Amino acid sequence: MKRLALLIALLLAACSTTKTEPVGAGAKLFRDHCAKCHGTDAGGRKDAPSLRSARVQQRPDDSLFRFLTNGDLKRGMPSWSRLPDERRWQLVAYLKSL
Amino acid sequence: MLRLSLSCIATAMLALCASAQEDPYFVTYTHHMEEPGNFEIAINPVAGIPRNGDRALASYLELEYGAKGWWSTALYLDSRSNTGFTGYHFENRFRLLMNEHRVNPVFYIEYADVNGADRITKEVVGFDSWRDFAEPADEARHEKKRELETKLILSSNARGWNFAGNLIAEKNLAGNPWEFGYALGTSRPLALAATAADCRLCRENFSVGLEMYGGLGEQHERTLFQTAHYIAPTLAWSLPKGVTLRVSPAWGVTSSSNRSFIRFGISYEGRLR
């Protein structure tokens, strides 16, 4: 029991925000979570719009971040609140780099 | 069951094209729903060490589907090492608020048709105790249980942490009183930001958590006295291609609890449409 508590304490102590390159990390997150609906080139598919469109590209960063957080559950866009804030910002950075 | 487990694991490992970001919990539910059009296949072996009686090795196969962004549905098929199939559960979860809030409520409803030998212990309610485990499986399997279970799930994300609480009400449809229980959980990824590199052992792929769950008595006797409670650290490891491995030892903390459990899980998440 003590060993397990020590292990958990060490794991929690290891928790810290890693400095990363946001666009590259966002590209990986996009590939893992978004590409299956929006396409690998973010050009959109039958049920999911293009993310290269002016409508997305001209949207302010914080508005895109909020949209990723809330989703649009009635229209099929899931909430990505399960991803930490840092990862959603990385996704925004990638989307704005398209 | 071993053969079934291995074939499920092989299916999961061979499957293509998906992603996973699973909560590390086994008992506690959060407001994170299955994405619409996604399915998840999971196999979850559970080994229970009672205070008396034989050790029980059980397992459940979970088939979950994201019907809508606000609605997830799942079928669980339960088995036990020395009795085989022990029953099924059919559950639905409905997210009650469409936007993310400080606390996010989800309504859960489940119908279960299981026999008395079922030992997957997906939750603890009422006066569930180690004595239930002491009953020989061959006798217990003759008891049929048709149950309705509801949960109010409250879940919150803050600074990378998830905090979730479930209030459980379960009723045996044979006319028994409602039984109550709870589950509490908190978890966090080991790294909040992702790295650009593809990696398996990066901290971002690991989540740790802690669960606590137990019974709260019955409709006519709401009490903590003689109820079972467990505390369980959890660890999840997200692998590429939508595969997640999870493990959680659990220890009983009251005299009515079993001594311990250990739970394993392997899940694969993919897309149907």
mmCIF file of C-alpha atoms in Angstrom:
data_model
loop_
_atom_site.group_PDB
_atom_site.id
_atom_site.type_symbol
_atom_site.label_atom_id
_atom_site.label_comp_id
_atom_site.label_asym_id
_atom_site.label_seq_id
_atom_site.Cartn_x
_atom_site.Cartn_y
_atom_site.Cartn_z
ATOM 1 C CA MET A 1 0.000 0.000 0.000
ATOM 2 C CA LYS A 2 2.846 2.407 0.904
ATOM 3 C CA ARG A 3 4.667 1.565 -2.312
ATOM 4 C CA LEU A 4 1.555 2.263 -4.352
ATOM 5 C CA ALA A 5 1.010 5.588 -2.572
ATOM 6 C CA LEU A 6 4.633 6.486 -3.288
ATOM 7 C CA LEU A 7 4.217 5.544 -6.956
ATOM 8 C CA ILE A 8 1.095 7.687 -7.288
ATOM 9 C CA ALA A 9 2.833 10.586 -5.536
ATOM 10 C CA LEU A 10 5.751 10.309 -7.984
ATOM 11 C CA LEU A 11 3.403 10.187 -10.957
ATOM 12 C CA LEU A 12 1.504 13.226 -9.737
ATOM 13 C CA ALA A 13 4.752 15.055 -9.037
ATOM 14 C CA ALA A 14 5.693 14.429 -12.654
ATOM 15 C CA CYS A 15 2.595 16.328 -13.798
ATOM 16 C CA SER A 16 3.621 19.547 -15.457
ATOM 17 C CA THR A 17 2.880 21.385 -18.656
ATOM 18 C CA THR A 18 5.333 20.357 -21.336
ATOM 19 C CA LYS A 19 6.665 23.085 -23.615
ATOM 20 C CA THR A 20 5.878 22.031 -27.134
ATOM 21 C CA GLU A 21 5.627 23.402 -30.637
ATOM 22 C CA PRO A 22 1.894 24.215 -30.811
ATOM 23 C CA VAL A 23 1.261 23.835 -34.547
ATOM 24 C CA GLY A 24 3.074 20.498 -34.761
ATOM 25 C CA ALA A 25 1.352 19.195 -31.647
ATOM 26 C CA GLY A 26 -1.981 20.524 -32.936
ATOM 27 C CA ALA A 27 -1.418 18.675 -36.225
ATOM 28 C CA LYS A 28 -0.944 15.444 -34.319
ATOM 29 C CA LEU A 29 -4.073 16.070 -32.240
ATOM 30 C CA PHE A 30 -6.003 16.912 -35.419
ATOM 31 C CA ARG A 31 -4.902 13.628 -37.003
ATOM 32 C CA ASP A 32 -5.878 11.675 -33.876
ATOM 33 C CA HIS A 33 -9.230 13.293 -33.132
ATOM 34 C CA CYS A 34 -10.572 15.359 -36.038
ATOM 35 C CA ALA A 35 -9.357 13.900 -39.335
ATOM 36 C CA LYS A 36 -11.790 10.996 -39.274
ATOM 37 C CA CYS A 37 -14.678 13.462 -39.760
ATOM 38 C CA HIS A 38 -13.094 16.533 -41.357
ATOM 39 C CA GLY A 39 -10.622 14.647 -43.577
ATOM 40 C CA THR A 40 -6.859 14.373 -43.280
ATOM 41 C CA ASP A 41 -6.454 17.656 -45.208
ATOM 42 C CA ALA A 42 -9.210 19.356 -43.127
ATOM 43 C CA GLY A 43 -11.045 19.894 -46.401
ATOM 44 C CA GLY A 44 -14.295 18.511 -45.018
ATOM 45 C CA ARG A 45 -16.420 15.459 -45.763
ATOM 46 C CA LYS A 46 -20.080 14.663 -46.223
ATOM 47 C CA ASP A 47 -21.076 15.277 -42.590
ATOM 48 C CA ALA A 48 -18.355 17.692 -41.482
ATOM 49 C CA PRO A 49 -17.430 21.065 -43.018
ATOM 50 C CA SER A 50 -14.082 22.205 -44.350
ATOM 51 C CA LEU A 51 -11.895 23.812 -41.710
ATOM 52 C CA ARG A 52 -10.012 25.747 -44.379
ATOM 53 C CA SER A 53 -13.052 27.888 -45.116
ATOM 54 C CA ALA A 54 -13.057 31.650 -44.476
ATOM 55 C CA ARG A 55 -15.769 31.091 -41.870
ATOM 56 C CA VAL A 56 -13.359 29.103 -39.724
ATOM 57 C CA GLN A 57 -10.168 30.955 -40.593
ATOM 58 C CA GLN A 58 -11.619 34.401 -39.814
ATOM 59 C CA ARG A 59 -13.072 33.332 -36.498
ATOM 60 C CA PRO A 60 -11.169 34.680 -33.451
ATOM 61 C CA ASP A 61 -8.956 32.172 -31.630
ATOM 62 C CA ASP A 62 -10.926 32.298 -28.393
ATOM 63 C CA SER A 63 -14.176 31.707 -30.279
ATOM 64 C CA LEU A 64 -12.700 28.605 -31.964
ATOM 65 C CA PHE A 65 -11.430 27.435 -28.576
ATOM 66 C CA ARG A 66 -14.919 27.804 -27.075
ATOM 67 C CA PHE A 67 -16.423 25.943 -30.025
ATOM 68 C CA LEU A 68 -14.008 23.038 -29.519
ATOM 69 C CA THR A 69 -14.880 23.022 -25.817
ATOM 70 C CA ASN A 70 -18.657 23.036 -26.262
ATOM 71 C CA GLY A 71 -19.053 21.364 -29.627
ATOM 72 C CA ASP A 72 -22.419 21.554 -31.295
ATOM 73 C CA LEU A 73 -23.982 18.450 -29.848
ATOM 74 C CA LYS A 74 -27.262 18.722 -31.716
ATOM 75 C CA ARG A 75 -25.484 18.941 -35.073
ATOM 76 C CA GLY A 76 -23.003 16.135 -34.452
ATOM 77 C CA MET A 77 -19.909 18.097 -33.429
ATOM 78 C CA PRO A 78 -18.694 16.530 -30.165
ATOM 79 C CA SER A 79 -17.452 18.498 -27.184
ATOM 80 C CA TRP A 80 -13.681 18.174 -26.835
ATOM 81 C CA SER A 81 -13.677 19.212 -23.200
ATOM 82 C CA ARG A 82 -12.097 15.849 -22.410
ATOM 83 C CA LEU A 83 -8.878 17.267 -23.880
ATOM 84 C CA PRO A 84 -7.069 19.640 -21.507
ATOM 85 C CA ASP A 85 -7.184 23.382 -22.364
ATOM 86 C CA GLU A 86 -3.556 23.270 -23.526
ATOM 87 C CA ARG A 87 -4.369 20.681 -26.195
ATOM 88 C CA ARG A 88 -7.430 22.576 -27.418
ATOM 89 C CA TRP A 89 -5.251 25.694 -27.846
ATOM 90 C CA GLN A 90 -2.773 23.578 -29.801
ATOM 91 C CA LEU A 91 -5.624 22.502 -32.065
ATOM 92 C CA VAL A 92 -6.622 26.149 -32.574
ATOM 93 C CA ALA A 93 -3.003 27.007 -33.489
ATOM 94 C CA TYR A 94 -2.986 24.231 -36.071
ATOM 95 C CA LEU A 95 -6.365 25.176 -37.558
ATOM 96 C CA LYS A 96 -5.215 28.788 -37.941
ATOM 97 C CA SER A 97 -2.056 27.598 -39.705
ATOM 98 C CA LEU A 98 -3.991 25.904 -42.529
ATOM 99 C CA MET B 1 -13.243 -16.678 -21.277
ATOM 100 C CA LEU B 2 -9.482 -16.504 -21.803
ATOM 101 C CA ARG B 3 -9.980 -17.375 -25.481
ATOM 102 C CA LEU B 4 -12.673 -14.703 -25.779
ATOM 103 C CA SER B 5 -10.410 -12.158 -24.079
ATOM 104 C CA LEU B 6 -7.488 -12.940 -26.354
ATOM 105 C CA SER B 7 -9.596 -12.718 -29.494
ATOM 106 C CA CYS B 8 -10.989 -9.344 -28.377
ATOM 107 C CA ILE B 9 -7.490 -8.068 -27.645
ATOM 108 C CA ALA B 10 -6.285 -9.284 -31.037
ATOM 109 C CA THR B 11 -9.228 -7.575 -32.748
ATOM 110 C CA ALA B 12 -8.441 -4.371 -30.921
ATOM 111 C CA MET B 13 -4.743 -4.457 -31.747
ATOM 112 C CA LEU B 14 -5.326 -5.205 -35.416
ATOM 113 C CA ALA B 15 -7.963 -2.559 -35.909
ATOM 114 C CA LEU B 16 -7.122 0.522 -37.890
ATOM 115 C CA CYS B 17 -7.675 4.241 -37.989
ATOM 116 C CA ALA B 18 -9.012 5.700 -34.763
ATOM 117 C CA SER B 19 -8.013 7.661 -31.728
ATOM 118 C CA ALA B 20 -8.598 7.373 -28.005
ATOM 119 C CA GLN B 21 -8.625 9.728 -25.065
ATOM 120 C CA GLU B 22 -10.329 7.669 -22.428
ATOM 121 C CA ASP B 23 -10.989 8.487 -18.809
ATOM 122 C CA PRO B 24 -9.090 6.132 -16.506
ATOM 123 C CA TYR B 25 -12.166 5.252 -14.430
ATOM 124 C CA PHE B 26 -13.787 1.828 -14.207
ATOM 125 C CA VAL B 27 -16.766 2.655 -11.991
ATOM 126 C CA THR B 28 -17.250 6.425 -12.120
ATOM 127 C CA TYR B 29 -18.940 7.987 -15.140
ATOM 128 C CA THR B 30 -18.170 11.476 -16.432
ATOM 129 C CA HIS B 31 -19.925 13.816 -18.869
ATOM 130 C CA HIS B 32 -17.502 12.805 -21.620
ATOM 131 C CA MET B 33 -19.724 11.023 -24.116
ATOM 132 C CA GLU B 34 -18.784 8.712 -26.938
ATOM 133 C CA GLU B 35 -18.349 10.806 -30.076
ATOM 134 C CA PRO B 36 -21.302 10.542 -32.480
ATOM 135 C CA GLY B 37 -20.782 7.686 -34.938
ATOM 136 C CA ASN B 38 -17.963 6.187 -32.849
ATOM 137 C CA PHE B 39 -18.037 2.771 -31.260
ATOM 138 C CA GLU B 40 -15.939 1.333 -28.483
ATOM 139 C CA ILE B 41 -15.217 -2.305 -27.775
ATOM 140 C CA ALA B 42 -13.714 -3.064 -24.399
ATOM 141 C CA ILE B 43 -12.980 -6.140 -22.378
ATOM 142 C CA ASN B 44 -12.624 -5.668 -18.641
ATOM 143 C CA PRO B 45 -11.493 -8.594 -16.480
ATOM 144 C CA VAL B 46 -12.103 -8.219 -12.726
ATOM 145 C CA ALA B 47 -10.500 -10.377 -10.045
ATOM 146 C CA GLY B 48 -12.110 -10.179 -6.609
ATOM 147 C CA ILE B 49 -10.518 -11.324 -3.360
ATOM 148 C CA PRO B 50 -13.275 -11.770 -0.746
ATOM 149 C CA ARG B 51 -12.778 -11.974 2.994
ATOM 150 C CA ASN B 52 -14.177 -15.505 2.846
ATOM 151 C CA GLY B 53 -14.940 -17.892 0.023
ATOM 152 C CA ASP B 54 -13.360 -18.417 -3.366
ATOM 153 C CA ARG B 55 -11.665 -15.770 -5.422
ATOM 154 C CA ALA B 56 -13.859 -14.697 -8.309
ATOM 155 C CA LEU B 57 -12.582 -13.957 -11.794
ATOM 156 C CA ALA B 58 -15.180 -12.209 -13.912
ATOM 157 C CA SER B 59 -15.135 -10.185 -17.076
ATOM 158 C CA TYR B 60 -17.403 -8.005 -19.166
ATOM 159 C CA LEU B 61 -17.399 -7.167 -22.810
ATOM 160 C CA GLU B 62 -18.531 -3.604 -23.438
ATOM 161 C CA LEU B 63 -19.964 -2.450 -26.762
ATOM 162 C CA GLU B 64 -20.598 1.289 -26.723
ATOM 163 C CA TYR B 65 -21.872 3.583 -29.455
ATOM 164 C CA GLY B 66 -22.176 7.348 -29.752
ATOM 165 C CA ALA B 67 -25.706 7.768 -31.103
ATOM 166 C CA LYS B 68 -25.642 11.575 -30.823
ATOM 167 C CA GLY B 69 -23.294 14.118 -29.320
ATOM 168 C CA TRP B 70 -25.536 14.092 -26.241
ATOM 169 C CA TRP B 71 -26.509 10.395 -26.201
ATOM 170 C CA SER B 72 -24.322 7.296 -25.722
ATOM 171 C CA THR B 73 -25.678 3.764 -25.606
ATOM 172 C CA ALA B 74 -23.924 0.569 -24.506
ATOM 173 C CA LEU B 75 -24.398 -3.159 -24.094
ATOM 174 C CA TYR B 76 -22.409 -5.137 -21.540
ATOM 175 C CA LEU B 77 -22.086 -8.931 -21.660
ATOM 176 C CA ASP B 78 -20.916 -10.409 -18.354
ATOM 177 C CA SER B 79 -19.152 -13.685 -17.697
ATOM 178 C CA ARG B 80 -17.447 -15.502 -14.860
ATOM 179 C CA SER B 81 -14.611 -18.001 -15.023
ATOM 180 C CA ASN B 82 -16.421 -21.023 -13.557
ATOM 181 C CA THR B 83 -20.007 -20.368 -14.675
ATOM 182 C CA GLY B 84 -19.709 -18.752 -18.115
ATOM 183 C CA PHE B 85 -22.229 -16.125 -19.236
ATOM 184 C CA THR B 86 -23.875 -14.418 -16.257
ATOM 185 C CA GLY B 87 -26.065 -11.762 -17.872
ATOM 186 C CA TYR B 88 -26.227 -8.488 -19.735
ATOM 187 C CA HIS B 89 -26.735 -4.768 -19.091
ATOM 188 C CA PHE B 90 -28.155 -2.244 -21.545
ATOM 189 C CA GLU B 91 -27.393 1.367 -20.662
ATOM 190 C CA ASN B 92 -28.082 4.802 -22.061
ATOM 191 C CA ARG B 93 -26.557 8.119 -21.032
ATOM 192 C CA PHE B 94 -28.067 11.488 -21.871
ATOM 193 C CA ARG B 95 -26.214 14.744 -21.460
ATOM 194 C CA LEU B 96 -28.703 17.225 -20.001
ATOM 195 C CA LEU B 97 -26.993 20.503 -20.963
ATOM 196 C CA MET B 98 -25.715 21.052 -24.471
ATOM 197 C CA ASN B 99 -22.833 23.391 -23.543
ATOM 198 C CA GLU B 100 -19.908 22.918 -21.194
ATOM 199 C CA HIS B 101 -20.616 24.286 -17.700
ATOM 200 C CA ARG B 102 -18.786 24.321 -14.420
ATOM 201 C CA VAL B 103 -20.773 21.201 -13.448
ATOM 202 C CA ASN B 104 -22.210 19.052 -16.215
ATOM 203 C CA PRO B 105 -25.137 16.756 -15.428
ATOM 204 C CA VAL B 106 -25.820 13.499 -17.267
ATOM 205 C CA PHE B 107 -28.777 11.156 -16.742
ATOM 206 C CA TYR B 108 -28.025 7.440 -16.900
ATOM 207 C CA ILE B 109 -30.525 4.595 -17.142
ATOM 208 C CA GLU B 110 -29.741 0.896 -17.304
ATOM 209 C CA TYR B 111 -31.650 -2.367 -17.522
ATOM 210 C CA ALA B 112 -29.805 -5.448 -16.303
ATOM 211 C CA ASP B 113 -30.727 -9.107 -16.569
ATOM 212 C CA VAL B 114 -28.114 -11.049 -14.623
ATOM 213 C CA ASN B 115 -27.903 -14.074 -12.378
ATOM 214 C CA GLY B 116 -26.657 -14.199 -8.800
ATOM 215 C CA ALA B 117 -23.208 -15.437 -9.866
ATOM 216 C CA ASP B 118 -22.467 -12.166 -11.674
ATOM 217 C CA ARG B 119 -19.366 -10.619 -10.107
ATOM 218 C CA ILE B 120 -18.302 -7.800 -12.409
ATOM 219 C CA THR B 121 -19.107 -5.295 -9.623
ATOM 220 C CA LYS B 122 -19.637 -2.376 -11.958
ATOM 221 C CA GLU B 123 -20.979 -0.495 -8.958
ATOM 222 C CA VAL B 124 -21.701 -1.067 -5.273
ATOM 223 C CA VAL B 125 -25.175 -0.310 -3.910
ATOM 224 C CA GLY B 126 -27.308 -0.894 -0.822
ATOM 225 C CA PHE B 127 -25.761 -3.392 1.567
ATOM 226 C CA ASP B 128 -23.647 -5.244 -1.027
ATOM 227 C CA SER B 129 -20.888 -6.939 0.960
ATOM 228 C CA TRP B 130 -18.264 -9.681 0.951
ATOM 229 C CA ARG B 131 -20.991 -12.121 2.049
ATOM 230 C CA ASP B 132 -22.460 -11.975 -1.468
ATOM 231 C CA PHE B 133 -19.130 -13.252 -2.770
ATOM 232 C CA ALA B 134 -19.012 -16.091 -0.250
ATOM 233 C CA GLU B 135 -22.008 -17.815 -1.856
ATOM 234 C CA PRO B 136 -20.829 -20.656 -4.153
ATOM 235 C CA ALA B 137 -21.225 -19.754 -7.825
ATOM 236 C CA ASP B 138 -23.176 -22.931 -8.664
ATOM 237 C CA GLU B 139 -25.866 -21.971 -6.145
ATOM 238 C CA ALA B 140 -25.844 -18.267 -6.870
ATOM 239 C CA ARG B 141 -26.327 -18.733 -10.624
ATOM 240 C CA HIS B 142 -29.913 -19.964 -10.039
ATOM 241 C CA GLU B 143 -30.928 -16.570 -8.676
ATOM 242 C CA LYS B 144 -32.292 -14.355 -11.460
ATOM 243 C CA LYS B 145 -32.090 -10.575 -11.125
ATOM 244 C CA ARG B 146 -33.787 -8.081 -13.388
ATOM 245 C CA GLU B 147 -32.786 -4.621 -12.304
ATOM 246 C CA LEU B 148 -33.382 -1.034 -13.255
ATOM 247 C CA GLU B 149 -30.596 1.350 -12.404
ATOM 248 C CA THR B 150 -30.432 5.116 -12.683
ATOM 249 C CA LYS B 151 -27.563 7.470 -12.050
ATOM 250 C CA LEU B 152 -27.201 11.189 -11.810
ATOM 251 C CA ILE B 153 -23.730 11.931 -13.109
ATOM 252 C CA LEU B 154 -22.144 15.268 -12.234
ATOM 253 C CA SER B 155 -18.802 16.005 -13.796
ATOM 254 C CA SER B 156 -16.452 18.943 -14.038
ATOM 255 C CA ASN B 157 -13.143 19.772 -15.730
ATOM 256 C CA ALA B 158 -10.749 22.292 -14.219
ATOM 257 C CA ARG B 159 -7.050 22.939 -14.918
ATOM 258 C CA GLY B 160 -6.584 19.556 -16.530
ATOM 259 C CA TRP B 161 -8.328 17.686 -13.738
ATOM 260 C CA ASN B 162 -11.640 15.901 -14.017
ATOM 261 C CA PHE B 163 -13.892 15.624 -10.967
ATOM 262 C CA ALA B 164 -16.925 13.353 -11.184
ATOM 263 C CA GLY B 165 -19.607 12.169 -8.797
ATOM 264 C CA ASN B 166 -22.353 9.635 -9.457
ATOM 265 C CA LEU B 167 -25.435 9.083 -7.328
ATOM 266 C CA ILE B 168 -26.847 5.620 -8.000
ATOM 267 C CA ALA B 169 -30.361 4.247 -7.424
ATOM 268 C CA GLU B 170 -30.974 0.602 -8.299
ATOM 269 C CA LYS B 171 -34.138 -1.470 -8.037
ATOM 270 C CA ASN B 172 -34.631 -5.187 -8.416
ATOM 271 C CA LEU B 173 -37.846 -5.431 -10.431
ATOM 272 C CA ALA B 174 -38.976 -8.432 -8.374
ATOM 273 C CA GLY B 175 -40.230 -5.860 -5.861
ATOM 274 C CA ASN B 176 -37.223 -5.205 -3.654
ATOM 275 C CA PRO B 177 -36.712 -1.672 -2.342
ATOM 276 C CA TRP B 178 -34.510 0.858 -4.117
ATOM 277 C CA GLU B 179 -30.836 0.557 -3.204
ATOM 278 C CA PHE B 180 -28.490 3.516 -3.275
ATOM 279 C CA GLY B 181 -24.801 3.948 -3.924
ATOM 280 C CA TYR B 182 -22.218 6.464 -5.035
ATOM 281 C CA ALA B 183 -19.011 6.739 -7.022
ATOM 282 C CA LEU B 184 -16.507 9.585 -6.867
ATOM 283 C CA GLY B 185 -13.512 10.053 -9.100
ATOM 284 C CA THR B 186 -10.775 12.479 -9.980
ATOM 285 C CA SER B 187 -8.189 12.149 -12.714
ATOM 286 C CA ARG B 188 -5.602 14.042 -14.702
ATOM 287 C CA PRO B 189 -3.284 13.366 -17.653
ATOM 288 C CA LEU B 190 0.386 13.309 -16.670
ATOM 289 C CA ALA B 191 1.072 16.058 -19.233
ATOM 290 C CA LEU B 192 -1.529 18.611 -20.268
ATOM 291 C CA ALA B 193 -0.016 19.693 -23.588
ATOM 292 C CA ALA B 194 0.683 17.312 -26.439
ATOM 293 C CA THR B 195 4.073 16.909 -28.057
ATOM 294 C CA ALA B 196 4.474 17.071 -31.825
ATOM 295 C CA ALA B 197 6.252 13.714 -31.976
ATOM 296 C CA ASP B 198 4.458 10.395 -32.303
ATOM 297 C CA CYS B 199 5.242 8.535 -29.124
ATOM 298 C CA ARG B 200 3.884 5.762 -26.976
ATOM 299 C CA LEU B 201 5.582 6.427 -23.657
ATOM 300 C CA CYS B 202 5.105 10.223 -23.540
ATOM 301 C CA ARG B 203 3.485 11.476 -20.357
ATOM 302 C CA GLU B 204 0.593 12.908 -22.380
ATOM 303 C CA ASN B 205 -0.544 9.326 -23.089
ATOM 304 C CA PHE B 206 -0.970 8.465 -19.408
ATOM 305 C CA SER B 207 -3.784 9.488 -17.071
ATOM 306 C CA VAL B 208 -3.881 8.763 -13.373
ATOM 307 C CA GLY B 209 -6.867 8.952 -11.104
ATOM 308 C CA LEU B 210 -8.472 7.916 -7.878
ATOM 309 C CA GLU B 211 -11.951 6.466 -7.411
ATOM 310 C CA MET B 212 -14.019 5.838 -4.320
ATOM 311 C CA TYR B 213 -17.327 3.969 -4.435
ATOM 312 C CA GLY B 214 -19.716 2.259 -2.095
ATOM 313 C CA GLY B 215 -23.237 1.613 -0.855
ATOM 314 C CA LEU B 216 -25.588 4.084 0.817
ATOM 315 C CA GLY B 217 -28.225 1.714 2.135
ATOM 316 C CA GLU B 218 -31.782 1.174 0.935
ATOM 317 C CA GLN B 219 -35.019 3.047 0.461
ATOM 318 C CA HIS B 220 -36.161 2.408 4.047
ATOM 319 C CA GLU B 221 -32.735 2.458 5.654
ATOM 320 C CA ARG B 222 -30.411 5.079 4.214
ATOM 321 C CA THR B 223 -27.202 4.624 6.133
ATOM 322 C CA LEU B 224 -23.474 4.051 5.871
ATOM 323 C CA PHE B 225 -23.610 1.410 8.621
ATOM 324 C CA GLN B 226 -22.704 -2.083 7.330
ATOM 325 C CA THR B 227 -22.127 -0.838 3.816
ATOM 326 C CA ALA B 228 -19.106 -1.617 1.645
ATOM 327 C CA HIS B 229 -16.737 1.066 0.375
ATOM 328 C CA TYR B 230 -13.677 0.891 -1.827
ATOM 329 C CA ILE B 231 -10.815 3.161 -2.735
ATOM 330 C CA ALA B 232 -9.112 2.571 -6.051
ATOM 331 C CA PRO B 233 -6.215 4.312 -7.821
ATOM 332 C CA THR B 234 -6.462 4.046 -11.601
ATOM 333 C CA LEU B 235 -4.062 4.325 -14.508
ATOM 334 C CA ALA B 236 -4.859 4.584 -18.232
ATOM 335 C CA TRP B 237 -2.406 4.397 -21.108
ATOM 336 C CA SER B 238 -3.591 5.594 -24.510
ATOM 337 C CA LEU B 239 -1.854 3.861 -27.386
ATOM 338 C CA PRO B 240 -1.974 4.760 -31.074
ATOM 339 C CA LYS B 241 -4.793 3.397 -33.266
ATOM 340 C CA GLY B 242 -7.485 3.998 -30.649
ATOM 341 C CA VAL B 243 -6.351 1.433 -28.086
ATOM 342 C CA THR B 244 -6.381 2.196 -24.346
ATOM 343 C CA LEU B 245 -5.099 -0.004 -21.534
ATOM 344 C CA ARG B 246 -6.330 0.549 -17.988
ATOM 345 C CA VAL B 247 -5.646 -0.961 -14.595
ATOM 346 C CA SER B 248 -7.057 -0.295 -11.142
ATOM 347 C CA PRO B 249 -6.488 -2.125 -7.863
ATOM 348 C CA ALA B 250 -9.237 -1.466 -5.290
ATOM 349 C CA TRP B 251 -9.158 -1.967 -1.543
ATOM 350 C CA GLY B 252 -12.117 -2.421 0.751
ATOM 351 C CA VAL B 253 -12.145 0.131 3.571
ATOM 352 C CA THR B 254 -14.971 -1.162 5.780
ATOM 353 C CA SER B 255 -15.692 -4.494 7.452
ATOM 354 C CA SER B 256 -18.461 -5.205 4.909
ATOM 355 C CA SER B 257 -16.133 -4.704 1.948
ATOM 356 C CA ASN B 258 -14.302 -7.386 0.053
ATOM 357 C CA ARG B 259 -10.582 -7.382 0.755
ATOM 358 C CA SER B 260 -9.634 -6.146 -2.716
ATOM 359 C CA PHE B 261 -10.293 -6.177 -6.438
ATOM 360 C CA ILE B 262 -8.065 -5.709 -9.380
ATOM 361 C CA ARG B 263 -9.537 -4.506 -12.643
ATOM 362 C CA PHE B 264 -7.988 -4.480 -16.080
ATOM 363 C CA GLY B 265 -9.345 -2.990 -19.266
ATOM 364 C CA ILE B 266 -8.410 -2.914 -22.909
ATOM 365 C CA SER B 267 -10.540 -0.869 -25.235
ATOM 366 C CA TYR B 268 -10.567 -0.018 -28.904
ATOM 367 C CA GLU B 269 -12.372 2.982 -30.280
ATOM 368 C CA GLY B 270 -13.298 3.253 -33.965
ATOM 369 C CA ARG B 271 -15.788 4.822 -36.322
ATOM 370 C CA LEU B 272 -18.918 3.266 -37.763
ATOM 371 C CA ARG B 273 -20.057 6.111 -40.005
#
